[in-house]
PDB file of C-alpha atoms in Angstrom:
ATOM      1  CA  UNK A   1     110.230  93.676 100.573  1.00 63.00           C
ATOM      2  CA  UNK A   2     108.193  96.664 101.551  1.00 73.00           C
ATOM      3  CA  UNK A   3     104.228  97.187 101.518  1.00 83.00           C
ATOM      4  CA  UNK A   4     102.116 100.062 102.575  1.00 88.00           C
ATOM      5  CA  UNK A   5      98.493  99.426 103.331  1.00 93.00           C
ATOM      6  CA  UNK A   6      95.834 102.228 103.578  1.00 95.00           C
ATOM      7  CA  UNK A   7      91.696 101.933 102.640  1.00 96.00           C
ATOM      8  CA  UNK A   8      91.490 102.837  99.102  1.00 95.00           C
ATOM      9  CA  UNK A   9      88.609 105.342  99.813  1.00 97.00           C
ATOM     10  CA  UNK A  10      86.994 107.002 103.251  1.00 97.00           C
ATOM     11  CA  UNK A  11      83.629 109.016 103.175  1.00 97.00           C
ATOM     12  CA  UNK A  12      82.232 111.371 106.627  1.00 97.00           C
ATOM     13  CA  UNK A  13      80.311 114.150 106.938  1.00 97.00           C
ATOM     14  CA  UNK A  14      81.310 117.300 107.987  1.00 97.00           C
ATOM     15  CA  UNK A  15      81.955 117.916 111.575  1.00 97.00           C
ATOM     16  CA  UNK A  16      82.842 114.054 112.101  1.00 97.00           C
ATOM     17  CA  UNK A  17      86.036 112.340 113.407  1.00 97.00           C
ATOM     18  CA  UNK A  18      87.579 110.111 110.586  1.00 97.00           C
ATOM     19  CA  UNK A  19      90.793 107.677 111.098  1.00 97.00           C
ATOM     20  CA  UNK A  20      92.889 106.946 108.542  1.00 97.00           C
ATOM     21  CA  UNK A  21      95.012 103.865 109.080  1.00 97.00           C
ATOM     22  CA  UNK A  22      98.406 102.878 107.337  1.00 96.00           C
ATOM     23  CA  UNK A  23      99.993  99.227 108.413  1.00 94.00           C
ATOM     24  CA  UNK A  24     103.664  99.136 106.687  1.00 90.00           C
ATOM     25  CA  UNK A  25     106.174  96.710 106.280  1.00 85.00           C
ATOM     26  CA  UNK A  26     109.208  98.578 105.506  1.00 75.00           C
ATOM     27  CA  UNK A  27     113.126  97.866 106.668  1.00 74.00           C
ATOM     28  CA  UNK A  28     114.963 100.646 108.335  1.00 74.00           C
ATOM     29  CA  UNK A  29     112.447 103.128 108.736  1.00 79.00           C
ATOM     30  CA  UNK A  30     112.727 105.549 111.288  1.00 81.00           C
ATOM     31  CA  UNK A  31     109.079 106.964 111.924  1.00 87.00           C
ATOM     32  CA  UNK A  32     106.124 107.791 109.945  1.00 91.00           C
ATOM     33  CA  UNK A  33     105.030 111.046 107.683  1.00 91.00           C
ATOM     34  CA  UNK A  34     101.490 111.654 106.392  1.00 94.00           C
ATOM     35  CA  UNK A  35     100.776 113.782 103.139  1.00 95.00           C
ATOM     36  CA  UNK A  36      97.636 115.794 102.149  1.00 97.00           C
ATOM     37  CA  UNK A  37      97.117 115.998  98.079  1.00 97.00           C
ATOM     38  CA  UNK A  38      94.090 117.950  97.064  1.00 95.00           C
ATOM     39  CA  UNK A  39      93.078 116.708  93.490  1.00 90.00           C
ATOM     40  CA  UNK A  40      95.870 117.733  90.908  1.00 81.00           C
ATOM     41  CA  UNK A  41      98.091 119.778  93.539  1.00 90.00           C
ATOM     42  CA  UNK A  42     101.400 119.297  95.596  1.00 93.00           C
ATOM     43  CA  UNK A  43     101.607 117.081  98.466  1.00 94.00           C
ATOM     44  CA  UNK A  44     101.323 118.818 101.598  1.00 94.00           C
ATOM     45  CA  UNK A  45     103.168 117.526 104.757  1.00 91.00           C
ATOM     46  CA  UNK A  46     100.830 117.098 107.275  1.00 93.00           C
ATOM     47  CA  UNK A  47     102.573 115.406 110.239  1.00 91.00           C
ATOM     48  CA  UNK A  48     105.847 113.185 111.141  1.00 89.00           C
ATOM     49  CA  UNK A  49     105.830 111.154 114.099  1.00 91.00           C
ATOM     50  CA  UNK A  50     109.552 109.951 114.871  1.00 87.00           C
ATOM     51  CA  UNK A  51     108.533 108.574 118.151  1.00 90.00           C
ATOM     52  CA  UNK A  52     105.843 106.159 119.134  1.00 94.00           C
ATOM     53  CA  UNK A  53     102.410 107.608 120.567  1.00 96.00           C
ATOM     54  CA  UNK A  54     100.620 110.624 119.043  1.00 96.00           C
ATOM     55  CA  UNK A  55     101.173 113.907 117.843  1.00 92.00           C
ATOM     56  CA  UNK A  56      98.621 116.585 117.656  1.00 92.00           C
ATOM     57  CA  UNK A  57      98.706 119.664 115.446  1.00 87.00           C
ATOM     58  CA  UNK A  58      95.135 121.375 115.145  1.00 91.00           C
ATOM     59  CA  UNK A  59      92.230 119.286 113.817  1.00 95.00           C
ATOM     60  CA  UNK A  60      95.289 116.462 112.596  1.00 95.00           C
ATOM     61  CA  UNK A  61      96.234 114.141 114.563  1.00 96.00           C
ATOM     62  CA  UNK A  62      98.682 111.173 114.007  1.00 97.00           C
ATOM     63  CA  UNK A  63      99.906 108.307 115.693  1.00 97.00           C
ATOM     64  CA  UNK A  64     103.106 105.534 115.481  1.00 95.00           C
ATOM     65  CA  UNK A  65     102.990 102.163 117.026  1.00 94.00           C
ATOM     66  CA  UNK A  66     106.570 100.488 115.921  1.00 89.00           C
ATOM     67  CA  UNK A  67     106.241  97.442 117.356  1.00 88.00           C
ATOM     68  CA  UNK A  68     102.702  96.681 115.390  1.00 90.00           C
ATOM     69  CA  UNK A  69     103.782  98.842 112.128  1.00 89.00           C
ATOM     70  CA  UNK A  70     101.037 100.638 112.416  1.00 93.00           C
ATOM     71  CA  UNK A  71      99.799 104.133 112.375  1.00 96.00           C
ATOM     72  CA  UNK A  72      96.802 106.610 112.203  1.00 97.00           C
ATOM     73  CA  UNK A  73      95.662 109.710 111.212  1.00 98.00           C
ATOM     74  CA  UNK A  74      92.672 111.326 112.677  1.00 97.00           C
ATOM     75  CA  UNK A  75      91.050 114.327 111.286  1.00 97.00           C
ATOM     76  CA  UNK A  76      88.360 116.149 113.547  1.00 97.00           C
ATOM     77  CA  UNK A  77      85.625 118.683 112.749  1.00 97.00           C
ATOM     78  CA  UNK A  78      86.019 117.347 109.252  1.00 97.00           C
ATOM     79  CA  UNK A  79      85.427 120.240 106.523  1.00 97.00           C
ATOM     80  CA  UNK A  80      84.534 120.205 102.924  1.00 97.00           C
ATOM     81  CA  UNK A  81      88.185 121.405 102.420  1.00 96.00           C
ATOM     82  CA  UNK A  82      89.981 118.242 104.171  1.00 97.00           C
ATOM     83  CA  UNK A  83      88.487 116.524 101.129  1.00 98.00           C
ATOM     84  CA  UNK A  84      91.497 115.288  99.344  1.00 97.00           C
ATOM     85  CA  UNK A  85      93.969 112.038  99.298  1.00 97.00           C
ATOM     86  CA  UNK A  86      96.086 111.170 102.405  1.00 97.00           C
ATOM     87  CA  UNK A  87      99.597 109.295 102.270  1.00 96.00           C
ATOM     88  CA  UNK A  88     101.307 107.759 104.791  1.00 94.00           C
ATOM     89  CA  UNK A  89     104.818 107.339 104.065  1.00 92.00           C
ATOM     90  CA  UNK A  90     107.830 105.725 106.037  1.00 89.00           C
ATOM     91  CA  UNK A  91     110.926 108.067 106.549  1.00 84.00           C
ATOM     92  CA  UNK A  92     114.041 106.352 106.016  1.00 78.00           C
ATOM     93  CA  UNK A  93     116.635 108.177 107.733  1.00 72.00           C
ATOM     94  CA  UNK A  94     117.363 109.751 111.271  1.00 68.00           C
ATOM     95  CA  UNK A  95     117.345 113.265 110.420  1.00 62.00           C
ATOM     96  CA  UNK A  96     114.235 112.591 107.933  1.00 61.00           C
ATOM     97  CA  UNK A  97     115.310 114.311 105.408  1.00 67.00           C
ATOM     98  CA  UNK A  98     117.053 112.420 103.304  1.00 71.00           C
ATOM     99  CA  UNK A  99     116.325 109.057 101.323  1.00 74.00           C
ATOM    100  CA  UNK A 100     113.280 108.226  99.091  1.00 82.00           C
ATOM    101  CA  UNK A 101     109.436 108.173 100.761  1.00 85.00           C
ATOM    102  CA  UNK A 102     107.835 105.216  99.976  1.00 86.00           C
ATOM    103  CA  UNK A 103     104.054 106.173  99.029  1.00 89.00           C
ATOM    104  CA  UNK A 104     101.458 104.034  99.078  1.00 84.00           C
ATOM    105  CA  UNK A 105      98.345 104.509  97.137  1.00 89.00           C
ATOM    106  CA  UNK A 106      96.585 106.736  99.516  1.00 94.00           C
ATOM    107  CA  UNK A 107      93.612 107.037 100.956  1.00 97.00           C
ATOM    108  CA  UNK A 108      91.083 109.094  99.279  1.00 97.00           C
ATOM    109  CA  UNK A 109      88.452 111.139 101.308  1.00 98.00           C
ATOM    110  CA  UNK A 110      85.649 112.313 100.673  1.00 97.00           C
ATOM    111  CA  UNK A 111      83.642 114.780 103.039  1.00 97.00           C
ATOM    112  CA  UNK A 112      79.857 115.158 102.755  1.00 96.00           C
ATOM    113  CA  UNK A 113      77.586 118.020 104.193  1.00 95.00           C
TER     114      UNK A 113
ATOM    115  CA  UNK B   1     108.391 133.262 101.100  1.00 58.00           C
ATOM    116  CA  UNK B   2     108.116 131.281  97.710  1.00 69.00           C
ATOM    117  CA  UNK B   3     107.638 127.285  97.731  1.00 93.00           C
ATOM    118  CA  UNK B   4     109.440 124.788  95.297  1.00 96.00           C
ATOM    119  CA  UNK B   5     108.556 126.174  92.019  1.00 97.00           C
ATOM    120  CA  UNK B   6     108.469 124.097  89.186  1.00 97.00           C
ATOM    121  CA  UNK B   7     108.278 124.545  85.267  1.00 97.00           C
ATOM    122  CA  UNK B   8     106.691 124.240  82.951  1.00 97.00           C
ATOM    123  CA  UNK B   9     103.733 123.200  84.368  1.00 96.00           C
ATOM    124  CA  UNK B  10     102.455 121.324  81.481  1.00 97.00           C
ATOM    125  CA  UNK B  11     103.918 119.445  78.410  1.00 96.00           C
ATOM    126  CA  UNK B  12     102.615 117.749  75.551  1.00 98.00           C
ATOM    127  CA  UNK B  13     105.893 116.053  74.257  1.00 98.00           C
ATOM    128  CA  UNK B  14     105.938 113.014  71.296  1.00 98.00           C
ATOM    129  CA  UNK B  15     107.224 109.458  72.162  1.00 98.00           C
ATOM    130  CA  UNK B  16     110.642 109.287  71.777  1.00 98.00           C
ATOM    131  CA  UNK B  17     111.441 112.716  72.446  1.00 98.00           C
ATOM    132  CA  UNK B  18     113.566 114.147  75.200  1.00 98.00           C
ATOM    133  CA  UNK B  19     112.454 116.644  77.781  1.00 98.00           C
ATOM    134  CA  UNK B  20     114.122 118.278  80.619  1.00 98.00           C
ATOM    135  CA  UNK B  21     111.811 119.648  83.485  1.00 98.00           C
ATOM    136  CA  UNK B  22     112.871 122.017  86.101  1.00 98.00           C
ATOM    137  CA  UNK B  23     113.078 122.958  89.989  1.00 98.00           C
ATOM    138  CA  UNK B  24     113.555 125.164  92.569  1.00 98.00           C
ATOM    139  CA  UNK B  25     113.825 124.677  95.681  1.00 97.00           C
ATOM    140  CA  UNK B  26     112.203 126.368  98.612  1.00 95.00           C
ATOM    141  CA  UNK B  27     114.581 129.267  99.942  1.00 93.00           C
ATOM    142  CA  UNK B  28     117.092 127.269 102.657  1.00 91.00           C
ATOM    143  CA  UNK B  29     116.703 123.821 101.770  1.00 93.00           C
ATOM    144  CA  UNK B  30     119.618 121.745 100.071  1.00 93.00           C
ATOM    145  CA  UNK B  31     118.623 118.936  98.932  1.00 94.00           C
ATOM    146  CA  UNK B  32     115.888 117.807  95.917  1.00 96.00           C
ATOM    147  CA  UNK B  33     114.066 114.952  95.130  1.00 96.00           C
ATOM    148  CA  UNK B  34     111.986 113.700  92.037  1.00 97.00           C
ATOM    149  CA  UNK B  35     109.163 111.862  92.481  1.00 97.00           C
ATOM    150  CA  UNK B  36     106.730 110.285  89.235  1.00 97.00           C
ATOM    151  CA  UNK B  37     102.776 109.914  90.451  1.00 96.00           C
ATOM    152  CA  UNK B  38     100.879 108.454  87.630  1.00 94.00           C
ATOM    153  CA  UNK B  39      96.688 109.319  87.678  1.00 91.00           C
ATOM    154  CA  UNK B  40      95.466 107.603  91.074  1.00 89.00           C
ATOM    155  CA  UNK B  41      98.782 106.422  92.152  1.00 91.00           C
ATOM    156  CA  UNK B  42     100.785 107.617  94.945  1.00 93.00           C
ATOM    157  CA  UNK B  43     104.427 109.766  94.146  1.00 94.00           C
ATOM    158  CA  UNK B  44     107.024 107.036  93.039  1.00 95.00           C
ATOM    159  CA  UNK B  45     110.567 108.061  93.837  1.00 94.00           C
ATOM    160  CA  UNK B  46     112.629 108.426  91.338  1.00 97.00           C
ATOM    161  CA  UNK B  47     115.983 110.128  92.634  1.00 96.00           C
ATOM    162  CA  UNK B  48     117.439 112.303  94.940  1.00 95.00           C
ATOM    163  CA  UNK B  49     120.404 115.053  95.032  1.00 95.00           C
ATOM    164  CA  UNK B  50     122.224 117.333  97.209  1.00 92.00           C
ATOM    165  CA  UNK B  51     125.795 118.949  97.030  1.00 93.00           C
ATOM    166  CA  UNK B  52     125.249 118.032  93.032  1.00 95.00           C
ATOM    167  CA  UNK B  53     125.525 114.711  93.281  1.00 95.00           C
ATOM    168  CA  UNK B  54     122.808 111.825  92.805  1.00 95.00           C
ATOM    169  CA  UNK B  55     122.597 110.208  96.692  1.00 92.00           C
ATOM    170  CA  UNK B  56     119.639 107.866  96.399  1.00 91.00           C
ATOM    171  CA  UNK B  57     118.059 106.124  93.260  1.00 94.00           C
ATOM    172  CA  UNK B  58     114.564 104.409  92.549  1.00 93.00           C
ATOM    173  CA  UNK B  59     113.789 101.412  90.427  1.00 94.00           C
ATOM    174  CA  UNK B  60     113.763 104.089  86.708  1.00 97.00           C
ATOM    175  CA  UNK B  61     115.980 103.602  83.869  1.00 97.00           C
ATOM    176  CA  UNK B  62     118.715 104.920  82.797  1.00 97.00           C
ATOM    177  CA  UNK B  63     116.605 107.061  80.551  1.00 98.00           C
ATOM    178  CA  UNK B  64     115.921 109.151  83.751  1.00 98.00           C
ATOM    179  CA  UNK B  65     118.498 111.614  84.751  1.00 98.00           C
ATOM    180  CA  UNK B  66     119.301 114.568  86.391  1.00 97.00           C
ATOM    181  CA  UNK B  67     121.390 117.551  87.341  1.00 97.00           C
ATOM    182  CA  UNK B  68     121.972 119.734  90.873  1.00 98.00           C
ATOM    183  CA  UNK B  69     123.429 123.510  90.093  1.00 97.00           C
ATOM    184  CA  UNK B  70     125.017 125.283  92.641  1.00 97.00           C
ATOM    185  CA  UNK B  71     121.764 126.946  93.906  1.00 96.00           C
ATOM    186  CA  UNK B  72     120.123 123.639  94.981  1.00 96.00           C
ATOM    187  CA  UNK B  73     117.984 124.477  91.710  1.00 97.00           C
ATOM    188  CA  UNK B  74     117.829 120.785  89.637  1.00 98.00           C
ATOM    189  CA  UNK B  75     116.826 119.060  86.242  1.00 98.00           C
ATOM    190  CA  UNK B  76     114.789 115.618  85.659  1.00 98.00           C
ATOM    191  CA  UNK B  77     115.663 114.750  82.437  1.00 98.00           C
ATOM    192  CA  UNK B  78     113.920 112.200  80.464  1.00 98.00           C
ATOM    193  CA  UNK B  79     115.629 110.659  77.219  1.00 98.00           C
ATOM    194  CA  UNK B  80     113.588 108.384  74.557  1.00 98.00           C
ATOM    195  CA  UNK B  81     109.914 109.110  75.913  1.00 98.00           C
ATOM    196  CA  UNK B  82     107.360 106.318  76.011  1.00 98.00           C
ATOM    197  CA  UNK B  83     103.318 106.575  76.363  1.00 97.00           C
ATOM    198  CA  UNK B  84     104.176 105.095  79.959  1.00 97.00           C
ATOM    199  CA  UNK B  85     106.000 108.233  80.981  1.00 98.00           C
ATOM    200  CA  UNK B  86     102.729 110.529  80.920  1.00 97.00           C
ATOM    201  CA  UNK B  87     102.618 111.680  84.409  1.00 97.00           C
ATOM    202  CA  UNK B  88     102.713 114.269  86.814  1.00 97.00           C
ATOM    203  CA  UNK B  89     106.429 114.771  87.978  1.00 98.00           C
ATOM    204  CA  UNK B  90     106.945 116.204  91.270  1.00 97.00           C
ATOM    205  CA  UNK B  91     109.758 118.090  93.157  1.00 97.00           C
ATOM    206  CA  UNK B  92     110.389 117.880  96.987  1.00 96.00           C
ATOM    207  CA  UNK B  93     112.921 119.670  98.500  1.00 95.00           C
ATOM    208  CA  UNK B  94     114.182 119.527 102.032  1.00 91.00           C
ATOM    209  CA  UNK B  95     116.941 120.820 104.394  1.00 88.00           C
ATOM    210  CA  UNK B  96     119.416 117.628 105.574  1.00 82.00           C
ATOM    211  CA  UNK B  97     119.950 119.464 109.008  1.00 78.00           C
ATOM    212  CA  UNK B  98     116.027 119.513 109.540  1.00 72.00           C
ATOM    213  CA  UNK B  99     113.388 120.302 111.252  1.00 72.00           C
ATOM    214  CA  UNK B 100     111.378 117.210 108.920  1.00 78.00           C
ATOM    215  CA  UNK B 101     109.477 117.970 106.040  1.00 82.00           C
ATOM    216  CA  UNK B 102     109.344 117.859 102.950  1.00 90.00           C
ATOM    217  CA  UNK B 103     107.570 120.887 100.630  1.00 93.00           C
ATOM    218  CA  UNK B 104     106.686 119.701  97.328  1.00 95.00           C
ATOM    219  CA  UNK B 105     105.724 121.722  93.947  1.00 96.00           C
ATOM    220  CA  UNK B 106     102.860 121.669  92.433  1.00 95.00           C
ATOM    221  CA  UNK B 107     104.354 119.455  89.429  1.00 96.00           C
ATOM    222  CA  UNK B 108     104.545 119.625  85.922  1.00 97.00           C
ATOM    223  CA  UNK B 109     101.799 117.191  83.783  1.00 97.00           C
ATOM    224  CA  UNK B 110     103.655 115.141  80.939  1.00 98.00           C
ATOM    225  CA  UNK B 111     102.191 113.724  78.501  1.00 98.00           C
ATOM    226  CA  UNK B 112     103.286 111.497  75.896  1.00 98.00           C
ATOM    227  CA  UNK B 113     101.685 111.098  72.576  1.00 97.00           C
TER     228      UNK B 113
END
């Protein structure tokens, strides 16, 4: 079968470092995507990591470790605007760009002045 | 440079009703997918097309169906509607030849009553 973990819910206050982790058990999954959806909006890609280690764009960071399938997010200098739900989600093909994400039920974070 | 735009944005539509929901995809991608996200669930996939053709299916009936034109724009067609299918429907369109990422629209909010 396949099973996404995340925490249900996440609170920090602004300026703060906050981790996100996602633990998956998924078959044939080449690497790992993470999602931003602000209350009622789209799903924003945030990051992909098709190798293991991390990746670092801005304030985002995001990490893969295949062999404990398990990954991160980490959000720095946290603002009231990073306040929103965060979704790992497996990518199933090679290129990434094809084949269904598999979303879990997100992590929800709240950010607190 | 517009995003995957999606109509109509809402609908109020009676059980056992069909409705037909539209996308289009962001300027140089090929390929659309349709995802359901019920109120504090994550997006469940529900199918996937490029060159017109269905590639990759989720666990939805039959009642769920849809169309690729020859513009990469598609259809999500739902037949029969149940209270069940009140949700925010979701389009994510992509590019098979990369760079990974998917954009998503902003979705349309169904609601059955």
């Amino acid at each position: 079968g396949q099973s996404l973990e995340q925490p249900s819910e996440v609170t920090a206050v602004e300026g703060a470092i906050v981790q996100i982790n996602c633990t998956y058990q998924t078959s044939g999954f080449y690497g790992l995507s993470w999602y931003q959806q602000h209350d009622g909006g789209a799903p924003t890609f945030l990051s992909y990591n098709g190798l293991d280690g991390l990746e670092e764009t801005g304030r985002f960071s995001s990490f893969l470790s295949r062999s404990d399938s398990y990954g991160y997010l980490l959000l720095q200098e946290l603002q009231m605007k990073d306040s929103a739900s965060y979704f790992c989600a497996p990518v199933p093909s090679p290129s990434g760009n094809t084949g269904k994400l598999i979303f879990g039920q997100g992590t929800t974070l709240q950010v607190k002045p | 440079d517009a995003g995957v735009t999606q109509s109509p944005t809402h609908l109020i539509k009676t059980r056992g009703q069909q409705v037909t929901l539209r996308c289009s995809p962001k300027s140089g991608h090929d390929t659309v997918s349709w995802y359901q996200q019920a109120l504090g669930q994550g997006p469940q996939f529900i199918f996937q097309y490029y060159e017109e053709e269905e590639r990759q299916r989720g666990n939805f009936p039959d009642r769920f169906s849809g169309h690729q034109f020859p513009n990469y724009s598609s259809e999500l067609n739902v037949n029969a509607l149940l209270l069940g299918d009140s949700a925010l429907y979701l389009c994510a369109s992509s590019n098979r030849e990369g760079p990974y990422g998917y954009t998503f629209g902003s979705g349309t909010r169904l609601t059955v009553v």
